[in-house]
PDB file of C-alpha atoms and ligand atoms in Angstrom:
ATOM      1  CA  MET A   1     -35.181  58.706 -39.123  1.00 91.00           C
ATOM      2  CA  ASP A   2     -35.882  61.084 -36.265  1.00 95.00           C
ATOM      3  CA  ILE A   3     -35.512  59.771 -32.720  1.00 97.00           C
ATOM      4  CA  SER A   4     -38.951  61.208 -31.906  1.00 97.00           C
ATOM      5  CA  CYS A   5     -40.294  58.025 -33.526  1.00 98.00           C
ATOM      6  CA  LEU A   6     -39.255  56.133 -30.400  1.00 98.00           C
ATOM      7  CA  GLU A   7     -42.312  57.569 -28.639  1.00 98.00           C
ATOM      8  CA  HIS A   8     -44.313  55.211 -30.831  1.00 98.00           C
ATOM      9  CA  ARG A   9     -42.527  51.981 -29.909  1.00 98.00           C
ATOM     10  CA  LEU A  10     -44.660  48.934 -29.141  1.00 98.00           C
ATOM     11  CA  THR A  11     -45.690  48.901 -25.474  1.00 98.00           C
ATOM     12  CA  ASP A  12     -45.808  45.666 -23.441  1.00 98.00           C
ATOM     13  CA  GLU A  13     -49.591  45.883 -23.422  1.00 98.00           C
ATOM     14  CA  GLU A  14     -49.698  46.248 -27.219  1.00 98.00           C
ATOM     15  CA  ARG A  15     -47.287  43.332 -27.636  1.00 98.00           C
ATOM     16  CA  ASN A  16     -49.449  41.115 -25.427  1.00 98.00           C
ATOM     17  CA  GLN A  17     -52.560  42.146 -27.304  1.00 98.00           C
ATOM     18  CA  PHE A  18     -50.968  41.457 -30.689  1.00 98.00           C
ATOM     19  CA  ASN A  19     -49.569  38.113 -29.547  1.00 98.00           C
ATOM     20  CA  GLU A  20     -52.919  37.040 -28.118  1.00 98.00           C
ATOM     21  CA  THR A  21     -55.322  38.344 -30.742  1.00 98.00           C
ATOM     22  CA  GLY A  22     -53.198  38.811 -33.890  1.00 98.00           C
ATOM     23  CA  ILE A  23     -54.469  42.369 -34.340  1.00 99.00           C
ATOM     24  CA  LEU A  24     -53.786  45.836 -32.956  1.00 98.00           C
ATOM     25  CA  GLU A  25     -55.563  49.067 -33.828  1.00 98.00           C
ATOM     26  CA  VAL A  26     -53.973  52.476 -33.280  1.00 98.00           C
ATOM     27  CA  GLU A  27     -56.385  55.348 -33.764  1.00 98.00           C
ATOM     28  CA  ASN A  28     -55.295  58.701 -35.211  1.00 98.00           C
ATOM     29  CA  ALA A  29     -52.089  57.324 -36.680  1.00 98.00           C
ATOM     30  CA  LEU A  30     -52.697  59.673 -39.609  1.00 98.00           C
ATOM     31  CA  SER A  31     -53.485  63.377 -39.242  1.00 98.00           C
ATOM     32  CA  LEU A  32     -56.492  64.935 -40.945  1.00 98.00           C
ATOM     33  CA  GLU A  33     -54.102  66.507 -43.485  1.00 98.00           C
ATOM     34  CA  GLN A  34     -52.536  63.134 -44.254  1.00 98.00           C
ATOM     35  CA  ILE A  35     -55.941  61.493 -44.644  1.00 98.00           C
ATOM     36  CA  ALA A  36     -57.045  64.244 -47.046  1.00 98.00           C
ATOM     37  CA  ALA A  37     -53.858  64.081 -49.136  1.00 98.00           C
ATOM     38  CA  LEU A  38     -53.716  60.259 -49.232  1.00 98.00           C
ATOM     39  CA  THR A  39     -57.382  60.201 -50.220  1.00 98.00           C
ATOM     40  CA  ILE A  40     -56.674  62.514 -53.152  1.00 98.00           C
ATOM     41  CA  GLY A  41     -53.785  60.233 -54.206  1.00 98.00           C
ATOM     42  CA  SER A  42     -55.927  57.105 -53.875  1.00 98.00           C
ATOM     43  CA  ASP A  43     -58.854  58.682 -55.733  1.00 98.00           C
ATOM     44  CA  ARG A  44     -56.508  59.592 -58.573  1.00 98.00           C
ATOM     45  CA  ILE A  45     -55.547  55.924 -58.974  1.00 98.00           C
ATOM     46  CA  TYR A  46     -59.129  54.735 -58.638  1.00 98.00           C
ATOM     47  CA  ASN A  47     -60.517  57.272 -61.123  1.00 98.00           C
ATOM     48  CA  ALA A  48     -57.864  56.346 -63.687  1.00 98.00           C
ATOM     49  CA  LYS A  49     -58.842  52.672 -63.332  1.00 98.00           C
ATOM     50  CA  ILE A  50     -62.525  53.554 -63.802  1.00 98.00           C
ATOM     51  CA  VAL A  51     -61.659  55.504 -66.961  1.00 98.00           C
ATOM     52  CA  ASN A  52     -59.821  52.366 -68.117  1.00 98.00           C
ATOM     53  CA  GLY A  53     -62.909  50.220 -67.638  1.00 98.00           C
ATOM     54  CA  HIS A  54     -62.879  49.018 -64.023  1.00 98.00           C
ATOM     55  CA  ASP A  55     -66.435  48.136 -62.949  1.00 96.00           C
ATOM     56  CA  PRO A  56     -67.477  50.918 -60.497  1.00 95.00           C
ATOM     57  CA  LYS A  57     -69.599  48.439 -58.510  1.00 93.00           C
ATOM     58  CA  THR A  58     -66.713  46.095 -57.654  1.00 96.00           C
ATOM     59  CA  ALA A  59     -63.762  46.517 -55.324  1.00 98.00           C
ATOM     60  CA  LEU A  60     -60.481  47.669 -56.810  1.00 98.00           C
ATOM     61  CA  PHE A  61     -57.404  45.770 -55.643  1.00 98.00           C
ATOM     62  CA  PHE A  62     -54.396  47.785 -56.773  1.00 98.00           C
ATOM     63  CA  PRO A  63     -50.893  46.570 -55.814  1.00 98.00           C
ATOM     64  CA  ASP A  64     -47.528  48.257 -56.444  1.00 98.00           C
ATOM     65  CA  PHE A  65     -48.833  51.750 -55.734  1.00 98.00           C
ATOM     66  CA  ILE A  66     -45.816  52.975 -53.710  1.00 98.00           C
ATOM     67  CA  PRO A  67     -43.884  54.546 -56.647  1.00 98.00           C
ATOM     68  CA  ILE A  68     -46.927  56.444 -57.913  1.00 98.00           C
ATOM     69  CA  ASP A  69     -46.917  59.262 -55.369  1.00 98.00           C
ATOM     70  CA  PRO A  70     -44.193  60.301 -52.863  1.00 98.00           C
ATOM     71  CA  GLN A  71     -46.686  60.399 -50.002  1.00 98.00           C
ATOM     72  CA  PHE A  72     -47.211  56.633 -50.373  1.00 98.00           C
ATOM     73  CA  ALA A  73     -43.439  56.093 -50.012  1.00 98.00           C
ATOM     74  CA  ASP A  74     -43.458  58.361 -46.944  1.00 98.00           C
ATOM     75  CA  LEU A  75     -45.588  55.806 -45.107  1.00 98.00           C
ATOM     76  CA  VAL A  76     -43.030  53.026 -45.644  1.00 98.00           C
ATOM     77  CA  ASP A  77     -40.892  54.330 -42.738  1.00 98.00           C
ATOM     78  CA  TYR A  78     -43.604  56.382 -41.077  1.00 98.00           C
ATOM     79  CA  GLU A  79     -42.538  57.372 -37.589  1.00 98.00           C
ATOM     80  CA  ARG A  80     -45.861  56.558 -35.948  1.00 98.00           C
ATOM     81  CA  THR A  81     -46.104  53.010 -37.290  1.00 98.00           C
ATOM     82  CA  LEU A  82     -42.660  51.621 -38.179  1.00 98.00           C
ATOM     83  CA  PRO A  83     -41.502  51.352 -34.529  1.00 98.00           C
ATOM     84  CA  LYS A  84     -44.343  48.935 -33.794  1.00 98.00           C
ATOM     85  CA  VAL A  85     -43.497  46.908 -36.905  1.00 98.00           C
ATOM     86  CA  TRP A  86     -39.872  46.450 -35.853  1.00 98.00           C
ATOM     87  CA  GLY A  87     -41.165  45.856 -32.287  1.00 98.00           C
ATOM     88  CA  ILE A  88     -43.085  42.822 -33.577  1.00 98.00           C
ATOM     89  CA  LEU A  89     -40.869  41.480 -36.386  1.00 98.00           C
ATOM     90  CA  GLY A  90     -37.406  42.846 -35.512  1.00 98.00           C
ATOM     91  CA  TRP A  91     -35.047  44.754 -37.815  1.00 98.00           C
ATOM     92  CA  ASN A  92     -34.414  42.287 -40.668  1.00 98.00           C
ATOM     93  CA  ILE A  93     -37.504  43.477 -42.511  1.00 98.00           C
ATOM     94  CA  TYR A  94     -38.702  45.129 -45.690  1.00 98.00           C
ATOM     95  CA  LEU A  95     -41.922  45.984 -47.484  1.00 98.00           C
ATOM     96  CA  TYR A  96     -42.618  42.807 -49.450  1.00 98.00           C
ATOM     97  CA  HIS A  97     -46.084  43.777 -50.678  1.00 98.00           C
ATOM     98  CA  ALA A  98     -48.478  46.719 -50.655  1.00 98.00           C
ATOM     99  CA  HIS A  99     -51.908  47.321 -52.084  1.00 98.00           C
ATOM    100  CA  LEU A 100     -54.672  49.874 -52.187  1.00 98.00           C
ATOM    101  CA  ILE A 101     -58.231  48.584 -51.905  1.00 98.00           C
ATOM    102  CA  VAL A 102     -61.172  50.770 -52.815  1.00 98.00           C
ATOM    103  CA  THR A 103     -64.565  49.207 -52.107  1.00 98.00           C
ATOM    104  CA  PRO A 104     -67.414  51.229 -53.615  1.00 98.00           C
ATOM    105  CA  PRO A 105     -71.039  50.731 -52.574  1.00 98.00           C
ATOM    106  CA  CYS A 106     -72.110  47.415 -54.114  1.00 96.00           C
ATOM    107  CA  GLY A 107     -75.637  48.674 -54.712  1.00 95.00           C
ATOM    108  CA  LYS A 108     -77.190  45.493 -53.273  1.00 96.00           C
ATOM    109  CA  ALA A 109     -79.127  44.725 -50.116  1.00 97.00           C
ATOM    110  CA  ALA A 110     -77.147  43.177 -47.263  1.00 97.00           C
ATOM    111  CA  ASP A 111     -77.051  39.373 -47.256  1.00 97.00           C
ATOM    112  CA  GLU A 112     -75.602  36.570 -45.109  1.00 97.00           C
ATOM    113  CA  LYS A 113     -73.230  34.992 -47.617  1.00 98.00           C
ATOM    114  CA  THR A 114     -69.959  33.725 -46.137  1.00 98.00           C
ATOM    115  CA  PHE A 115     -67.071  36.075 -46.939  1.00 98.00           C
ATOM    116  CA  GLY A 116     -63.716  35.076 -48.460  1.00 98.00           C
ATOM    117  CA  TRP A 117     -61.881  34.039 -45.271  1.00 98.00           C
ATOM    118  CA  HIS A 118     -58.150  33.440 -45.594  1.00 98.00           C
ATOM    119  CA  GLN A 119     -54.729  33.680 -44.044  1.00 98.00           C
ATOM    120  CA  ASP A 120     -52.176  35.669 -46.044  1.00 98.00           C
ATOM    121  CA  SER A 121     -49.321  34.222 -48.117  1.00 98.00           C
ATOM    122  CA  GLY A 122     -50.958  31.491 -50.199  1.00 98.00           C
ATOM    123  CA  ARG A 123     -48.750  28.399 -50.541  1.00 98.00           C
ATOM    124  CA  VAL A 124     -46.722  29.320 -47.472  1.00 98.00           C
ATOM    125  CA  ASN A 125     -49.643  27.922 -45.491  1.00 98.00           C
ATOM    126  CA  VAL A 126     -49.445  24.603 -47.285  1.00 97.00           C
ATOM    127  CA  GLU A 127     -45.730  24.113 -47.758  1.00 97.00           C
ATOM    128  CA  MET A 128     -44.331  25.343 -44.447  1.00 95.00           C
ATOM    129  CA  GLU A 129     -44.065  22.440 -42.007  1.00 94.00           C
ATOM    130  CA  SER A 130     -44.874  23.776 -38.581  1.00 94.00           C
ATOM    131  CA  HIS A 131     -47.672  24.228 -36.114  1.00 96.00           C
ATOM    132  CA  PRO A 132     -48.711  26.866 -35.402  1.00 97.00           C
ATOM    133  CA  ARG A 133     -47.682  28.414 -38.688  1.00 98.00           C
ATOM    134  CA  PRO A 134     -44.890  30.975 -38.430  1.00 98.00           C
ATOM    135  CA  ARG A 135     -45.758  34.664 -38.327  1.00 98.00           C
ATOM    136  CA  LEU A 136     -43.272  35.775 -41.064  1.00 98.00           C
ATOM    137  CA  SER A 137     -45.063  38.990 -41.952  1.00 98.00           C
ATOM    138  CA  LEU A 138     -47.752  41.441 -40.965  1.00 99.00           C
ATOM    139  CA  LYS A 139     -49.713  44.188 -42.631  1.00 99.00           C
ATOM    140  CA  VAL A 140     -50.428  47.717 -41.507  1.00 99.00           C
ATOM    141  CA  ALA A 141     -53.786  48.866 -42.904  1.00 99.00           C
ATOM    142  CA  TYR A 142     -54.325  52.634 -43.034  1.00 99.00           C
ATOM    143  CA  PHE A 143     -58.007  53.466 -43.124  1.00 99.00           C
ATOM    144  CA  LEU A 144     -58.805  56.595 -45.138  1.00 98.00           C
ATOM    145  CA  SER A 145     -62.604  56.321 -45.042  1.00 98.00           C
ATOM    146  CA  ASP A 146     -64.946  55.839 -42.103  1.00 98.00           C
ATOM    147  CA  THR A 147     -65.660  52.178 -41.365  1.00 98.00           C
ATOM    148  CA  SER A 148     -66.662  52.789 -37.767  1.00 98.00           C
ATOM    149  CA  GLU A 149     -70.019  51.151 -38.481  1.00 98.00           C
ATOM    150  CA  PRO A 150     -70.632  47.653 -39.876  1.00 98.00           C
ATOM    151  CA  GLY A 151     -71.832  47.267 -43.460  1.00 98.00           C
ATOM    152  CA  ARG A 152     -69.285  49.701 -44.894  1.00 98.00           C
ATOM    153  CA  GLY A 153     -67.079  47.100 -46.574  1.00 98.00           C
ATOM    154  CA  ASN A 154     -65.361  46.524 -43.246  1.00 98.00           C
ATOM    155  CA  PHE A 155     -62.240  44.473 -42.770  1.00 98.00           C
ATOM    156  CA  TRP A 156     -63.383  41.373 -40.830  1.00 99.00           C
ATOM    157  CA  VAL A 157     -61.234  39.278 -38.507  1.00 99.00           C
ATOM    158  CA  ILE A 158     -61.416  36.421 -36.027  1.00 98.00           C
ATOM    159  CA  PRO A 159     -59.329  37.618 -33.068  1.00 98.00           C
ATOM    160  CA  GLY A 160     -57.046  34.872 -31.758  1.00 98.00           C
ATOM    161  CA  SER A 161     -57.364  32.758 -34.907  1.00 98.00           C
ATOM    162  CA  HIS A 162     -53.744  33.371 -35.967  1.00 98.00           C
ATOM    163  CA  LEU A 163     -52.601  30.244 -34.124  1.00 98.00           C
ATOM    164  CA  LYS A 164     -55.128  28.024 -35.899  1.00 98.00           C
ATOM    165  CA  ASP A 165     -54.169  26.244 -39.102  1.00 97.00           C
ATOM    166  CA  ASN A 166     -57.733  25.573 -40.194  1.00 97.00           C
ATOM    167  CA  LEU A 167     -60.960  27.510 -40.146  1.00 98.00           C
ATOM    168  CA  GLU A 168     -64.370  25.920 -39.877  1.00 97.00           C
ATOM    169  CA  LEU A 169     -66.752  27.679 -42.253  1.00 98.00           C
ATOM    170  CA  PRO A 170     -70.539  27.637 -41.781  1.00 97.00           C
ATOM    171  CA  GLU A 171     -72.401  25.050 -43.805  1.00 95.00           C
ATOM    172  CA  GLY A 172     -74.098  26.062 -47.029  1.00 97.00           C
ATOM    173  CA  GLY A 173     -72.093  29.247 -47.537  1.00 97.00           C
ATOM    174  CA  ILE A 174     -74.334  31.228 -45.195  1.00 98.00           C
ATOM    175  CA  GLY A 175     -73.082  33.181 -42.183  1.00 98.00           C
ATOM    176  CA  GLN A 176     -69.594  33.911 -40.855  1.00 98.00           C
ATOM    177  CA  PRO A 177     -67.323  31.630 -38.822  1.00 98.00           C
ATOM    178  CA  LYS A 178     -67.522  31.594 -35.027  1.00 98.00           C
ATOM    179  CA  GLY A 179     -65.841  34.616 -33.419  1.00 98.00           C
ATOM    180  CA  ALA A 180     -65.851  36.739 -36.590  1.00 98.00           C
ATOM    181  CA  ILE A 181     -66.185  40.496 -36.085  1.00 98.00           C
ATOM    182  CA  PRO A 182     -65.993  43.598 -38.283  1.00 98.00           C
ATOM    183  CA  VAL A 183     -63.108  45.947 -37.503  1.00 98.00           C
ATOM    184  CA  LEU A 184     -64.766  49.299 -36.836  1.00 98.00           C
ATOM    185  CA  ALA A 185     -61.874  51.494 -37.922  1.00 98.00           C
ATOM    186  CA  LYS A 186     -62.187  55.256 -38.171  1.00 98.00           C
ATOM    187  CA  PRO A 187     -60.366  57.355 -40.766  1.00 98.00           C
ATOM    188  CA  GLY A 188     -56.724  57.683 -39.737  1.00 98.00           C
ATOM    189  CA  SER A 189     -56.558  54.381 -37.868  1.00 98.00           C
ATOM    190  CA  ALA A 190     -53.642  52.045 -38.469  1.00 99.00           C
ATOM    191  CA  VAL A 191     -54.626  48.398 -38.018  1.00 99.00           C
ATOM    192  CA  TYR A 192     -51.744  45.920 -37.654  1.00 99.00           C
ATOM    193  CA  PHE A 193     -52.539  42.295 -38.336  1.00 99.00           C
ATOM    194  CA  ASP A 194     -50.551  39.086 -38.258  1.00 99.00           C
ATOM    195  CA  ARG A 195     -50.574  37.391 -41.676  1.00 98.00           C
ATOM    196  CA  ARG A 196     -51.894  34.214 -40.038  1.00 98.00           C
ATOM    197  CA  LEU A 197     -54.991  35.937 -38.666  1.00 98.00           C
ATOM    198  CA  TRP A 198     -58.027  34.584 -40.470  1.00 98.00           C
ATOM    199  CA  HIS A 199     -59.516  37.661 -42.117  1.00 98.00           C
ATOM    200  CA  SER A 200     -61.709  38.812 -44.963  1.00 98.00           C
ATOM    201  CA  ALA A 201     -62.939  41.732 -46.986  1.00 98.00           C
ATOM    202  CA  SER A 202     -66.714  42.243 -46.944  1.00 98.00           C
ATOM    203  CA  PRO A 203     -69.274  43.808 -49.295  1.00 98.00           C
ATOM    204  CA  ASN A 204     -69.986  47.498 -48.934  1.00 98.00           C
ATOM    205  CA  TRP A 205     -73.722  47.792 -48.361  1.00 98.00           C
ATOM    206  CA  SER A 206     -73.470  51.445 -47.330  1.00 98.00           C
ATOM    207  CA  ASN A 207     -73.241  54.512 -49.533  1.00 97.00           C
ATOM    208  CA  ILE A 208     -69.705  55.415 -48.363  1.00 98.00           C
ATOM    209  CA  THR A 209     -66.826  54.235 -50.559  1.00 98.00           C
ATOM    210  CA  ARG A 210     -64.237  52.394 -48.455  1.00 98.00           C
ATOM    211  CA  LYS A 211     -60.554  53.244 -49.016  1.00 98.00           C
ATOM    212  CA  VAL A 212     -57.668  51.439 -47.309  1.00 98.00           C
ATOM    213  CA  LEU A 213     -53.900  51.310 -47.918  1.00 99.00           C
ATOM    214  CA  PHE A 214     -52.240  48.019 -46.917  1.00 99.00           C
ATOM    215  CA  TYR A 215     -48.471  47.859 -46.217  1.00 99.00           C
ATOM    216  CA  GLY A 216     -47.065  44.325 -45.845  1.00 98.00           C
ATOM    217  CA  TYR A 217     -43.750  43.958 -43.970  1.00 99.00           C
ATOM    218  CA  GLY A 218     -41.880  40.678 -43.837  1.00 98.00           C
ATOM    219  CA  TYR A 219     -38.400  39.284 -43.404  1.00 98.00           C
ATOM    220  CA  ARG A 220     -35.828  40.243 -46.017  1.00 98.00           C
ATOM    221  CA  TRP A 221     -35.503  36.626 -47.163  1.00 98.00           C
ATOM    222  CA  ILE A 222     -39.150  36.550 -48.259  1.00 98.00           C
ATOM    223  CA  ARG A 223     -39.792  37.315 -51.939  1.00 97.00           C
ATOM    224  CA  THR A 224     -42.015  40.198 -52.981  1.00 98.00           C
ATOM    225  CA  LYS A 225     -45.679  39.338 -53.494  1.00 97.00           C
ATOM    226  CA  ASP A 226     -46.309  41.935 -56.172  1.00 97.00           C
ATOM    227  CA  ASP A 227     -44.067  43.610 -58.717  1.00 97.00           C
ATOM    228  CA  MET A 228     -42.871  46.187 -56.151  1.00 98.00           C
ATOM    229  CA  THR A 229     -41.301  48.424 -58.805  1.00 98.00           C
ATOM    230  CA  VAL A 230     -39.715  50.636 -56.164  1.00 98.00           C
ATOM    231  CA  GLN A 231     -36.058  50.418 -57.266  1.00 98.00           C
ATOM    232  CA  SER A 232     -36.171  53.911 -58.805  1.00 97.00           C
ATOM    233  CA  LEU A 233     -36.833  55.293 -55.309  1.00 98.00           C
ATOM    234  CA  TRP A 234     -33.649  53.821 -53.798  1.00 98.00           C
ATOM    235  CA  GLU A 235     -31.289  56.573 -54.906  1.00 97.00           C
ATOM    236  CA  ASN A 236     -33.150  59.378 -53.132  1.00 97.00           C
ATOM    237  CA  SER A 237     -34.253  57.402 -50.088  1.00 98.00           C
ATOM    238  CA  ASP A 238     -32.479  57.597 -46.769  1.00 97.00           C
ATOM    239  CA  PRO A 239     -30.685  54.333 -45.855  1.00 98.00           C
ATOM    240  CA  ILE A 240     -33.472  52.931 -43.653  1.00 98.00           C
ATOM    241  CA  ARG A 241     -36.157  53.617 -46.219  1.00 98.00           C
ATOM    242  CA  ARG A 242     -33.914  52.088 -48.860  1.00 98.00           C
ATOM    243  CA  GLN A 243     -33.652  48.916 -46.765  1.00 98.00           C
ATOM    244  CA  LEU A 244     -37.431  48.856 -46.384  1.00 98.00           C
ATOM    245  CA  LEU A 245     -37.805  49.268 -50.139  1.00 98.00           C
ATOM    246  CA  GLY A 246     -35.707  46.152 -50.710  1.00 98.00           C
ATOM    247  CA  GLY A 247     -32.271  47.701 -51.265  1.00 96.00           C
ATOM    248  CA  ASN A 248     -29.396  45.451 -50.235  1.00 92.00           C
ATOM    249  CA  VAL A 249     -25.729  44.881 -50.994  1.00 94.00           C
ATOM    250  CA  ASN A 250     -26.132  41.398 -52.411  1.00 95.00           C
ATOM    251  CA  CYS A 251     -28.484  38.428 -52.127  1.00 95.00           C
ATOM    252  CA  ASN A 252     -26.493  36.757 -49.370  1.00 96.00           C
ATOM    253  CA  GLY A 253     -27.203  39.848 -47.278  1.00 96.00           C
ATOM    254  CA  GLN A 254     -30.884  38.933 -47.277  1.00 96.00           C
ATOM    255  CA  TYR A 255     -29.992  35.863 -45.201  1.00 97.00           C
ATOM    256  CA  SER A 256     -26.811  36.961 -43.387  1.00 97.00           C
ATOM    257  CA  PRO A 257     -27.039  40.752 -43.301  1.00 97.00           C
ATOM    258  CA  THR A 258     -24.066  43.033 -42.838  1.00 97.00           C
ATOM    259  CA  ASP A 259     -24.528  46.484 -41.336  1.00 97.00           C
ATOM    260  CA  GLU A 260     -24.630  47.887 -44.853  1.00 97.00           C
ATOM    261  CA  ASP A 261     -27.634  45.700 -45.672  1.00 97.00           C
ATOM    262  CA  VAL A 262     -29.620  46.672 -42.592  1.00 98.00           C
ATOM    263  CA  PRO A 263     -29.183  50.336 -41.600  1.00 98.00           C
ATOM    264  CA  LEU A 264     -32.261  49.916 -39.419  1.00 98.00           C
ATOM    265  CA  ARG A 265     -30.247  47.652 -37.092  1.00 98.00           C
ATOM    266  CA  VAL A 266     -27.370  50.156 -37.049  1.00 98.00           C
ATOM    267  CA  TRP A 267     -29.788  52.936 -36.104  1.00 98.00           C
ATOM    268  CA  LEU A 268     -31.448  50.828 -33.405  1.00 98.00           C
ATOM    269  CA  ARG A 269     -28.091  49.874 -31.881  1.00 98.00           C
ATOM    270  CA  GLU A 270     -27.492  53.545 -31.276  1.00 98.00           C
ATOM    271  CA  HIS A 271     -30.970  54.733 -30.318  1.00 98.00           C
ATOM    272  CA  SER A 272     -32.922  51.727 -29.019  1.00 98.00           C
ATOM    273  CA  PRO A 273     -30.389  48.954 -28.251  1.00 97.00           C
ATOM    274  CA  ASN A 274     -32.949  46.511 -26.887  1.00 96.00           C
ATOM    275  CA  ASP A 275     -34.552  46.419 -30.333  1.00 97.00           C
ATOM    276  CA  ALA A 276     -31.248  45.741 -32.127  1.00 97.00           C
ATOM    277  CA  ASN A 277     -30.829  42.093 -31.043  1.00 94.00           C
TER     278      ASN A 277
HETATM  279  O1  AKG B   1     -60.107  44.455 -48.079  1.00 51.99           O
HETATM  280  C1  AKG B   1     -60.057  43.939 -46.980  1.00 51.99           C
HETATM  281  O2  AKG B   1     -60.654  44.381 -45.995  1.00 51.99           O
HETATM  282  C2  AKG B   1     -59.256  42.652 -46.804  1.00 51.99           C
HETATM  283  C3  AKG B   1     -57.846  42.776 -47.247  1.00 51.99           C
HETATM  284  C4  AKG B   1     -57.151  41.450 -47.239  1.00 51.99           C
HETATM  285  O3  AKG B   1     -57.746  40.421 -47.223  1.00 51.99           O
HETATM  286  C5  AKG B   1     -55.690  41.420 -47.259  1.00 51.99           C
HETATM  287  O4  AKG B   1     -55.028  42.455 -47.254  1.00 51.99           O
HETATM  288  O5  AKG B   1     -55.139  40.288 -47.239  1.00 51.99           O
END
């Protein structure tokens, strides 16, 4: 990893914002060339699913896409985003889950139905005894299409809701919970969100297909949430990327890591010691 990535470390202001709201948006995290190339890669996956019978009017949720195209693996340790991930979670991390979501125009008129609000991680929210719930993981969402206006299948969030264990939904399944807003992300934006943030997908009432790549980072003792068939990439990955793709020496190293398990810590000790604790 090049030390130029340190320019993109989490600032105090960003840390405060993330801690307070559970979300942080960084515009222009991807260049126009990256957006174009990642869009071609995403379209290839989407078009293959359509050929295989996916309904073109419904959203495609496609996990385990990292091994399909090298440019998806390049984002795992991307120099503009990874420093903020380790700034929030620390160095004992890996990519536990990733998915592509393509939301085509739904072809219906806008309505007021309540969206599918949730916190990430399923049973973790039931079986983990603590209040507030622990952070454990976050996602970085790379927006490839323009969602800078509402109605385009936007990602919706309730800023500050990450410290709440319950969400009050409107009665009768109409309307969105108090404080809910659409994230108006432009192409190239990276949106970081705490897994506890109450959030939702929304219907795409526009005529612009929404495309977003989600990268979920969590502690190395968390199990993967999709098949994550990335092992074939280990051999040709540099040590930090290998760590982020789940490579380790043995299972004990997920809980009590040695330097060999966590090259990210070794690198930080040398180049950014405050982040190596
Ligand atoms: O598609 C979206 O905007 C929502 C994605 C989501 O809910 C998730 O990644 O957990």
